[in-house]
PDB file of C-alpha atoms in Angstrom:
ATOM      1  CA  ALA Y   1      -2.480  -3.645   1.919  1.00 77.00           C
ATOM      2  CA  LEU Y   2      -4.626  -0.538   1.599  1.00 80.00           C
ATOM      3  CA  ASN Y   3      -1.751   1.419   0.033  1.00 82.00           C
ATOM      4  CA  VAL Y   4      -1.122  -1.367  -2.482  1.00 81.00           C
ATOM      5  CA  VAL Y   5      -4.795  -1.391  -3.462  1.00 83.00           C
ATOM      6  CA  ARG Y   6      -4.779   2.404  -3.828  1.00 85.00           C
ATOM      7  CA  GLN Y   7      -1.684   2.281  -6.071  1.00 83.00           C
ATOM      8  CA  ILE Y   8      -3.264  -0.359  -8.282  1.00 82.00           C
ATOM      9  CA  GLN Y   9      -6.541   1.583  -8.303  1.00 83.00           C
ATOM     10  CA  ALA Y  10      -4.726   4.701  -9.538  1.00 83.00           C
ATOM     11  CA  LEU Y  11      -3.185   2.687 -12.370  1.00 81.00           C
ATOM     12  CA  ALA Y  12      -6.509   1.049 -13.232  1.00 82.00           C
ATOM     13  CA  GLU Y  13      -8.225   4.423 -13.528  1.00 83.00           C
ATOM     14  CA  GLY Y  14      -5.784   5.477 -16.237  1.00 82.00           C
ATOM     15  CA  PRO Y  15      -6.242   4.749 -19.915  1.00 83.00           C
ATOM     16  CA  ARG Y  16      -5.764   1.254 -21.294  1.00 84.00           C
ATOM     17  CA  SER Y  17      -2.021   0.617 -21.634  1.00 83.00           C
ATOM     18  CA  PRO Y  18       0.268  -2.191 -22.818  1.00 83.00           C
ATOM     19  CA  GLU Y  19       2.133  -2.051 -19.495  1.00 82.00           C
ATOM     20  CA  MET Y  20      -1.016  -2.681 -17.464  1.00 83.00           C
ATOM     21  CA  LEU Y  21      -2.111  -5.374 -19.893  1.00 83.00           C
ATOM     22  CA  GLU Y  22       1.191  -7.180 -19.350  1.00 83.00           C
ATOM     23  CA  CYS Y  23       0.776  -7.254 -15.551  1.00 83.00           C
ATOM     24  CA  LEU Y  24      -3.007  -7.670 -15.466  1.00 84.00           C
ATOM     25  CA  GLY Y  25      -2.903 -11.297 -14.336  1.00 85.00           C
ATOM     26  CA  GLN Y  26      -0.558 -10.636 -11.444  1.00 84.00           C
ATOM     27  CA  VAL Y  27      -2.290  -7.435 -10.355  1.00 85.00           C
ATOM     28  CA  SER Y  28      -5.729  -9.062 -10.538  1.00 86.00           C
ATOM     29  CA  SER Y  29      -4.495 -12.051  -8.550  1.00 85.00           C
ATOM     30  CA  ALA Y  30      -3.398  -9.746  -5.730  1.00 84.00           C
ATOM     31  CA  LEU Y  31      -6.690  -7.827  -5.814  1.00 88.00           C
ATOM     32  CA  LEU Y  32      -8.707 -11.042  -5.685  1.00 87.00           C
ATOM     33  CA  PHE Y  33      -6.627 -12.225  -2.732  1.00 86.00           C
ATOM     34  CA  PHE Y  34      -7.432  -8.970  -0.912  1.00 87.00           C
ATOM     35  CA  LEU Y  35     -11.180  -9.745  -1.118  1.00 87.00           C
ATOM     36  CA  ASP Y  36     -10.632 -11.853   2.028  1.00 84.00           C
ATOM     37  CA  HIS Y  37      -8.743  -9.125   3.909  1.00 86.00           C
ATOM     38  CA  PRO Y  38     -10.085  -8.240   7.377  1.00 84.00           C
ATOM     39  CA  ASP Y  39     -10.180  -4.477   6.580  1.00 85.00           C
ATOM     40  CA  SER Y  40     -13.391  -3.581   4.725  1.00 85.00           C
ATOM     41  CA  ARG Y  41     -11.636  -0.665   2.979  1.00 88.00           C
ATOM     42  CA  VAL Y  42      -9.160  -3.097   1.420  1.00 87.00           C
ATOM     43  CA  ARG Y  43     -11.970  -5.465   0.349  1.00 88.00           C
ATOM     44  CA  GLN Y  44     -14.042  -2.657  -1.184  1.00 88.00           C
ATOM     45  CA  GLY Y  45     -11.042  -1.019  -2.857  1.00 89.00           C
ATOM     46  CA  SER Y  46     -10.041  -4.347  -4.375  1.00 89.00           C
ATOM     47  CA  ALA Y  47     -13.537  -5.004  -5.691  1.00 89.00           C
ATOM     48  CA  ARG Y  48     -13.862  -1.440  -7.027  1.00 89.00           C
ATOM     49  CA  THR Y  49     -10.509  -1.772  -8.801  1.00 89.00           C
ATOM     50  CA  MET Y  50     -11.471  -5.138 -10.305  1.00 89.00           C
ATOM     51  CA  VAL Y  51     -14.686  -3.574 -11.647  1.00 89.00           C
ATOM     52  CA  LYS Y  52     -12.637  -0.749 -13.198  1.00 89.00           C
ATOM     53  CA  LEU Y  53     -10.162  -3.237 -14.709  1.00 88.00           C
ATOM     54  CA  ASN Y  54     -13.143  -5.178 -16.050  1.00 87.00           C
ATOM     55  CA  GLN Y  55     -14.367  -2.032 -17.794  1.00 86.00           C
ATOM     56  CA  ASN Y  56     -10.988  -1.343 -19.442  1.00 85.00           C
ATOM     57  CA  TYR Y  57      -9.828  -4.943 -19.980  1.00 86.00           C
ATOM     58  CA  HIS Y  58     -13.116  -6.863 -20.086  1.00 84.00           C
ATOM     59  CA  GLU Y  59     -12.060  -9.776 -22.263  1.00 85.00           C
ATOM     60  CA  GLU Y  60      -8.757 -10.239 -20.457  1.00 87.00           C
ATOM     61  CA  VAL Y  61     -10.277 -10.050 -16.950  1.00 86.00           C
ATOM     62  CA  HIS Y  62     -12.838 -12.748 -17.730  1.00 81.00           C
ATOM     63  CA  LYS Y  63     -10.081 -15.084 -18.916  1.00 85.00           C
ATOM     64  CA  LEU Y  64      -8.662 -14.959 -15.371  1.00 84.00           C
ATOM     65  CA  ASP Y  65      -9.626 -17.283 -12.549  1.00 85.00           C
ATOM     66  CA  LEU Y  66     -12.298 -15.318 -10.670  1.00 86.00           C
ATOM     67  CA  GLY Y  67     -12.964 -18.130  -8.195  1.00 86.00           C
ATOM     68  CA  ARG Y  68     -12.043 -15.996  -5.179  1.00 87.00           C
ATOM     69  CA  ALA Y  69     -14.549 -13.345  -6.274  1.00 88.00           C
ATOM     70  CA  ARG Y  70     -17.253 -15.993  -6.718  1.00 88.00           C
ATOM     71  CA  SER Y  71     -16.508 -17.450  -3.259  1.00 88.00           C
ATOM     72  CA  ALA Y  72     -16.613 -14.022  -1.624  1.00 87.00           C
ATOM     73  CA  LEU Y  73     -19.911 -13.249  -3.366  1.00 87.00           C
ATOM     74  CA  LYS Y  74     -21.447 -16.561  -2.254  1.00 88.00           C
ATOM     75  CA  ARG Y  75     -20.458 -15.860   1.368  1.00 86.00           C
ATOM     76  CA  LEU Y  76     -21.955 -12.368   1.214  1.00 83.00           C
ATOM     77  CA  GLU Y  77     -25.161 -13.583  -0.441  1.00 83.00           C
ATOM     78  CA  ALA Y  78     -25.525 -16.372   2.130  1.00 82.00           C
ATOM     79  CA  ALA Y  79     -25.083 -13.896   4.972  1.00 78.00           C
ATOM     80  CA  ALA Y  80     -27.669 -11.557   3.417  1.00 76.00           C
ATOM     81  CA  ALA Y  81     -30.114 -14.465   2.940  1.00 77.00           C
ATOM     82  CA  ASP Y  82     -29.786 -15.491   6.609  1.00 75.00           C
ATOM     83  CA  GLY Y  83     -31.839 -12.461   7.508  1.00 65.00           C
ATOM     84  CA  THR Y  84     -29.125 -10.927   9.634  1.00 64.00           C
ATOM     85  CA  ALA Y  85     -28.613  -7.200   9.236  1.00 56.00           C
ATOM     86  CA  GLU Y  86     -26.216  -6.635   6.355  1.00 62.00           C
ATOM     87  CA  ALA Y  87     -23.532  -4.035   7.032  1.00 71.00           C
ATOM     88  CA  ASP Y  88     -23.292  -1.212   4.495  1.00 73.00           C
ATOM     89  CA  ASP Y  89     -19.709  -2.263   3.703  1.00 75.00           C
ATOM     90  CA  ASP Y  90     -20.805  -5.834   2.960  1.00 80.00           C
ATOM     91  CA  ARG Y  91     -23.721  -4.626   0.845  1.00 81.00           C
ATOM     92  CA  GLU Y  92     -21.449  -2.412  -1.259  1.00 85.00           C
ATOM     93  CA  LEU Y  93     -18.925  -5.230  -1.654  1.00 85.00           C
ATOM     94  CA  ARG Y  94     -21.690  -7.644  -2.674  1.00 84.00           C
ATOM     95  CA  LEU Y  95     -22.979  -5.199  -5.315  1.00 85.00           C
ATOM     96  CA  LEU Y  96     -19.475  -4.622  -6.696  1.00 86.00           C
ATOM     97  CA  LEU Y  97     -18.816  -8.364  -6.959  1.00 86.00           C
ATOM     98  CA  GLN Y  98     -22.191  -8.899  -8.648  1.00 86.00           C
ATOM     99  CA  GLU Y  99     -21.235  -6.246 -11.201  1.00 86.00           C
ATOM    100  CA  LEU Y 100     -17.839  -7.846 -11.768  1.00 85.00           C
ATOM    101  CA  LEU Y 101     -19.260 -11.343 -12.190  1.00 85.00           C
ATOM    102  CA  ALA Y 102     -22.479 -10.388 -14.020  1.00 80.00           C
ATOM    103  CA  ASP Y 103     -21.404 -11.811 -17.355  1.00 59.00           C
ATOM    104  CA  ALA Y 104     -18.521 -14.007 -16.216  1.00 53.00           C
ATOM    105  CA  SER Y 105     -20.607 -17.120 -16.816  1.00 47.00           C
ATOM    106  CA  HIS Y 106     -20.382 -16.415 -20.552  1.00 42.00           C
ATOM    107  CA  ALA Y 107     -16.605 -15.996 -20.469  1.00 39.00           C
ATOM    108  CA  PRO Y 108     -14.170 -18.763 -21.371  1.00 35.00           C
ATOM    109  CA  GLN Y 109     -12.691 -20.671 -18.433  1.00 34.00           C
ATOM    110  CA  PRO Y 110      -9.188 -19.680 -17.375  1.00 32.00           C
ATOM    111  CA  VAL Y 111      -6.219 -21.749 -18.413  1.00 31.00           C
ATOM    112  CA  ALA Y 112      -3.405 -22.518 -16.006  1.00 28.00           C
ATOM    113  CA  LYS Y 113      -0.548 -20.095 -16.447  1.00 29.00           C
ATOM    114  CA  HIS Y 114       2.963 -21.326 -17.140  1.00 29.00           C
ATOM    115  CA  ALA Y 115       6.309 -19.586 -16.820  1.00 31.00           C
ATOM    116  CA  GLU Y 116       6.585 -19.064 -20.570  1.00 33.00           C
ATOM    117  CA  PRO Y 117       5.060 -16.098 -22.399  1.00 33.00           C
ATOM    118  CA  SER Y 118       1.736 -17.005 -23.942  1.00 32.00           C
ATOM    119  CA  ALA Y 119       0.588 -16.039 -27.384  1.00 34.00           C
ATOM    120  CA  GLY Y 120      -1.880 -13.644 -25.764  1.00 36.00           C
ATOM    121  CA  GLY Y 121       0.874 -11.698 -24.042  1.00 37.00           C
ATOM    122  CA  GLU Y 122       0.072 -12.792 -20.473  1.00 36.00           C
ATOM    123  CA  PRO Y 123       2.411 -11.207 -17.947  1.00 42.00           C
ATOM    124  CA  VAL Y 124       5.325 -13.396 -17.061  1.00 46.00           C
ATOM    125  CA  ALA Y 125       6.911 -13.649 -13.643  1.00 50.00           C
ATOM    126  CA  SER Y 126       9.325 -16.501 -13.498  1.00 52.00           C
ATOM    127  CA  GLY Y 127      12.509 -17.330 -11.726  1.00 52.00           C
ATOM    128  CA  HIS Y 128      16.058 -18.458 -12.190  1.00 52.00           C
ATOM    129  CA  ALA Y 129      17.753 -21.487 -10.643  1.00 55.00           C
ATOM    130  CA  ASP Y 130      19.460 -19.161  -8.147  1.00 62.00           C
ATOM    131  CA  GLY Y 131      16.083 -18.039  -6.703  1.00 72.00           C
ATOM    132  CA  ARG Y 132      15.933 -14.684  -8.470  1.00 82.00           C
ATOM    133  CA  GLY Y 133      12.742 -13.489 -10.078  1.00 84.00           C
ATOM    134  CA  GLU Y 134      11.985 -12.043 -13.479  1.00 85.00           C
ATOM    135  CA  VAL Y 135       9.194  -9.842 -14.815  1.00 85.00           C
ATOM    136  CA  ILE Y 136       8.692  -9.323 -18.534  1.00 83.00           C
ATOM    137  CA  LEU Y 137       6.769  -6.353 -19.885  1.00 82.00           C
ATOM    138  CA  LYS Y 138       6.070  -5.235 -23.421  1.00 78.00           C
ATOM    139  CA  THR Y 139       6.847  -1.675 -24.504  1.00 76.00           C
ATOM    140  CA  ALA Y 140       5.108   0.315 -27.177  1.00 72.00           C
ATOM    141  CA  GLU Y 141       6.642  -0.158 -30.601  1.00 70.00           C
ATOM    142  CA  GLY Y 142       9.150   2.492 -31.546  1.00 71.00           C
ATOM    143  CA  THR Y 143      10.039   3.538 -27.989  1.00 75.00           C
ATOM    144  CA  ASP Y 144      13.044   5.823 -28.424  1.00 78.00           C
ATOM    145  CA  GLY Y 145      16.373   5.666 -26.612  1.00 80.00           C
ATOM    146  CA  LYS Y 146      15.712   8.634 -24.331  1.00 85.00           C
ATOM    147  CA  VAL Y 147      12.476   7.112 -23.045  1.00 83.00           C
ATOM    148  CA  LYS Y 148      14.215   3.760 -22.522  1.00 83.00           C
ATOM    149  CA  ALA Y 149      17.050   5.466 -20.621  1.00 83.00           C
ATOM    150  CA  THR Y 150      14.522   7.202 -18.350  1.00 86.00           C
ATOM    151  CA  MET Y 151      12.719   3.890 -17.753  1.00 86.00           C
ATOM    152  CA  LEU Y 152      16.007   2.169 -16.945  1.00 85.00           C
ATOM    153  CA  GLU Y 153      16.972   4.871 -14.461  1.00 86.00           C
ATOM    154  CA  LYS Y 154      13.621   4.636 -12.646  1.00 89.00           C
ATOM    155  CA  VAL Y 155      13.349   0.835 -12.622  1.00 88.00           C
ATOM    156  CA  VAL Y 156      16.864   0.044 -11.373  1.00 87.00           C
ATOM    157  CA  ALA Y 157      16.233   2.446  -8.477  1.00 89.00           C
ATOM    158  CA  LEU Y 158      13.359   0.249  -7.235  1.00 88.00           C
ATOM    159  CA  PRO Y 159      14.274  -1.805  -4.149  1.00 88.00           C
ATOM    160  CA  GLY Y 160      15.001  -5.425  -5.073  1.00 88.00           C
ATOM    161  CA  VAL Y 161      15.729  -4.857  -8.756  1.00 89.00           C
ATOM    162  CA  VAL Y 162      18.977  -6.494  -9.840  1.00 87.00           C
ATOM    163  CA  SER Y 163      18.947  -5.560 -13.516  1.00 87.00           C
ATOM    164  CA  MET Y 164      16.806  -4.457 -16.423  1.00 87.00           C
ATOM    165  CA  THR Y 165      17.325  -5.086 -20.120  1.00 84.00           C
ATOM    166  CA  PHE Y 166      15.515  -4.304 -23.348  1.00 81.00           C
ATOM    167  CA  GLU Y 167      15.137  -7.060 -25.933  1.00 79.00           C
ATOM    168  CA  GLY Y 168      13.231  -5.735 -28.913  1.00 77.00           C
ATOM    169  CA  ASP Y 169       9.902  -4.494 -27.580  1.00 75.00           C
ATOM    170  CA  LEU Y 170      10.291  -6.396 -24.273  1.00 79.00           C
ATOM    171  CA  ILE Y 171      11.543  -5.117 -20.930  1.00 83.00           C
ATOM    172  CA  ILE Y 172      13.106  -7.818 -18.755  1.00 85.00           C
ATOM    173  CA  VAL Y 173      13.437  -6.942 -15.079  1.00 88.00           C
ATOM    174  CA  ASN Y 174      15.419  -9.285 -12.820  1.00 87.00           C
ATOM    175  CA  THR Y 175      14.670  -9.177  -9.094  1.00 88.00           C
ATOM    176  CA  ARG Y 176      16.447 -10.525  -6.028  1.00 87.00           C
ATOM    177  CA  THR Y 177      13.667 -13.040  -5.297  1.00 87.00           C
ATOM    178  CA  ARG Y 178      10.789 -14.744  -7.088  1.00 84.00           C
ATOM    179  CA  ALA Y 179       8.430 -13.517  -4.382  1.00 84.00           C
ATOM    180  CA  LEU Y 180       9.285  -9.912  -5.219  1.00 85.00           C
ATOM    181  CA  ALA Y 181       8.543 -10.530  -8.908  1.00 84.00           C
ATOM    182  CA  ASN Y 182       5.022 -11.640  -7.895  1.00 82.00           C
ATOM    183  CA  ASP Y 183       4.442  -8.925  -5.274  1.00 82.00           C
ATOM    184  CA  ALA Y 184       1.516  -6.632  -6.154  1.00 81.00           C
ATOM    185  CA  SER Y 185       3.111  -3.572  -4.579  1.00 82.00           C
ATOM    186  CA  PHE Y 186       6.323  -4.111  -6.504  1.00 85.00           C
ATOM    187  CA  LEU Y 187       4.394  -4.611  -9.750  1.00 84.00           C
ATOM    188  CA  ALA Y 188       2.450  -1.400  -9.150  1.00 83.00           C
ATOM    189  CA  ASP Y 189       5.717   0.491  -8.573  1.00 84.00           C
ATOM    190  CA  LEU Y 190       7.193  -1.112 -11.676  1.00 86.00           C
ATOM    191  CA  LEU Y 191       4.230  -0.067 -13.831  1.00 84.00           C
ATOM    192  CA  VAL Y 192       4.484   3.501 -12.547  1.00 83.00           C
ATOM    193  CA  SER Y 193       8.215   3.512 -13.360  1.00 83.00           C
ATOM    194  CA  VAL Y 194       7.769   2.435 -16.986  1.00 81.00           C
ATOM    195  CA  LYS Y 195       4.852   4.783 -17.802  1.00 75.00           C
TER     196      LYS Y 195
END
């Protein structure tokens, strides 16, 4: 879990990119899930990465369901209010979550995601009737053939990838399972491969 968070953190620290924007929902979902992890390094790394994503993708992050972050913050605030000694790790996590959620109350509420691409370009991870998964990313306009060939070579080498195709400015990656298409570690590797 810590390695996955570190990979996502490295991607989040980079400049704003269409590839990260396409997978933001899935990556954020994994990071929010890790806020309940027993290892404090994983919790803090997840919160730190969400704060960084919020800086680069503010509008998009606040359209996501941040309920897990709110729940984690409420637990930490309740523990701090009990008068028990607050661990430094918990204090840092609480401050990071407060920063992340500071203006979330002014953001629109999230809408349930469906398996079809939305007008806003939400990342899509869906599946086929045979149980395979699919991830759809958007490339920069005018990506040349050499760059696409390099992307193809890197992506098909990833474990679990069945195929990859280009349709206009979209990259469609088919995976062996739906679970793999939603796996944060796989998505981080995929984003690195298409950069």
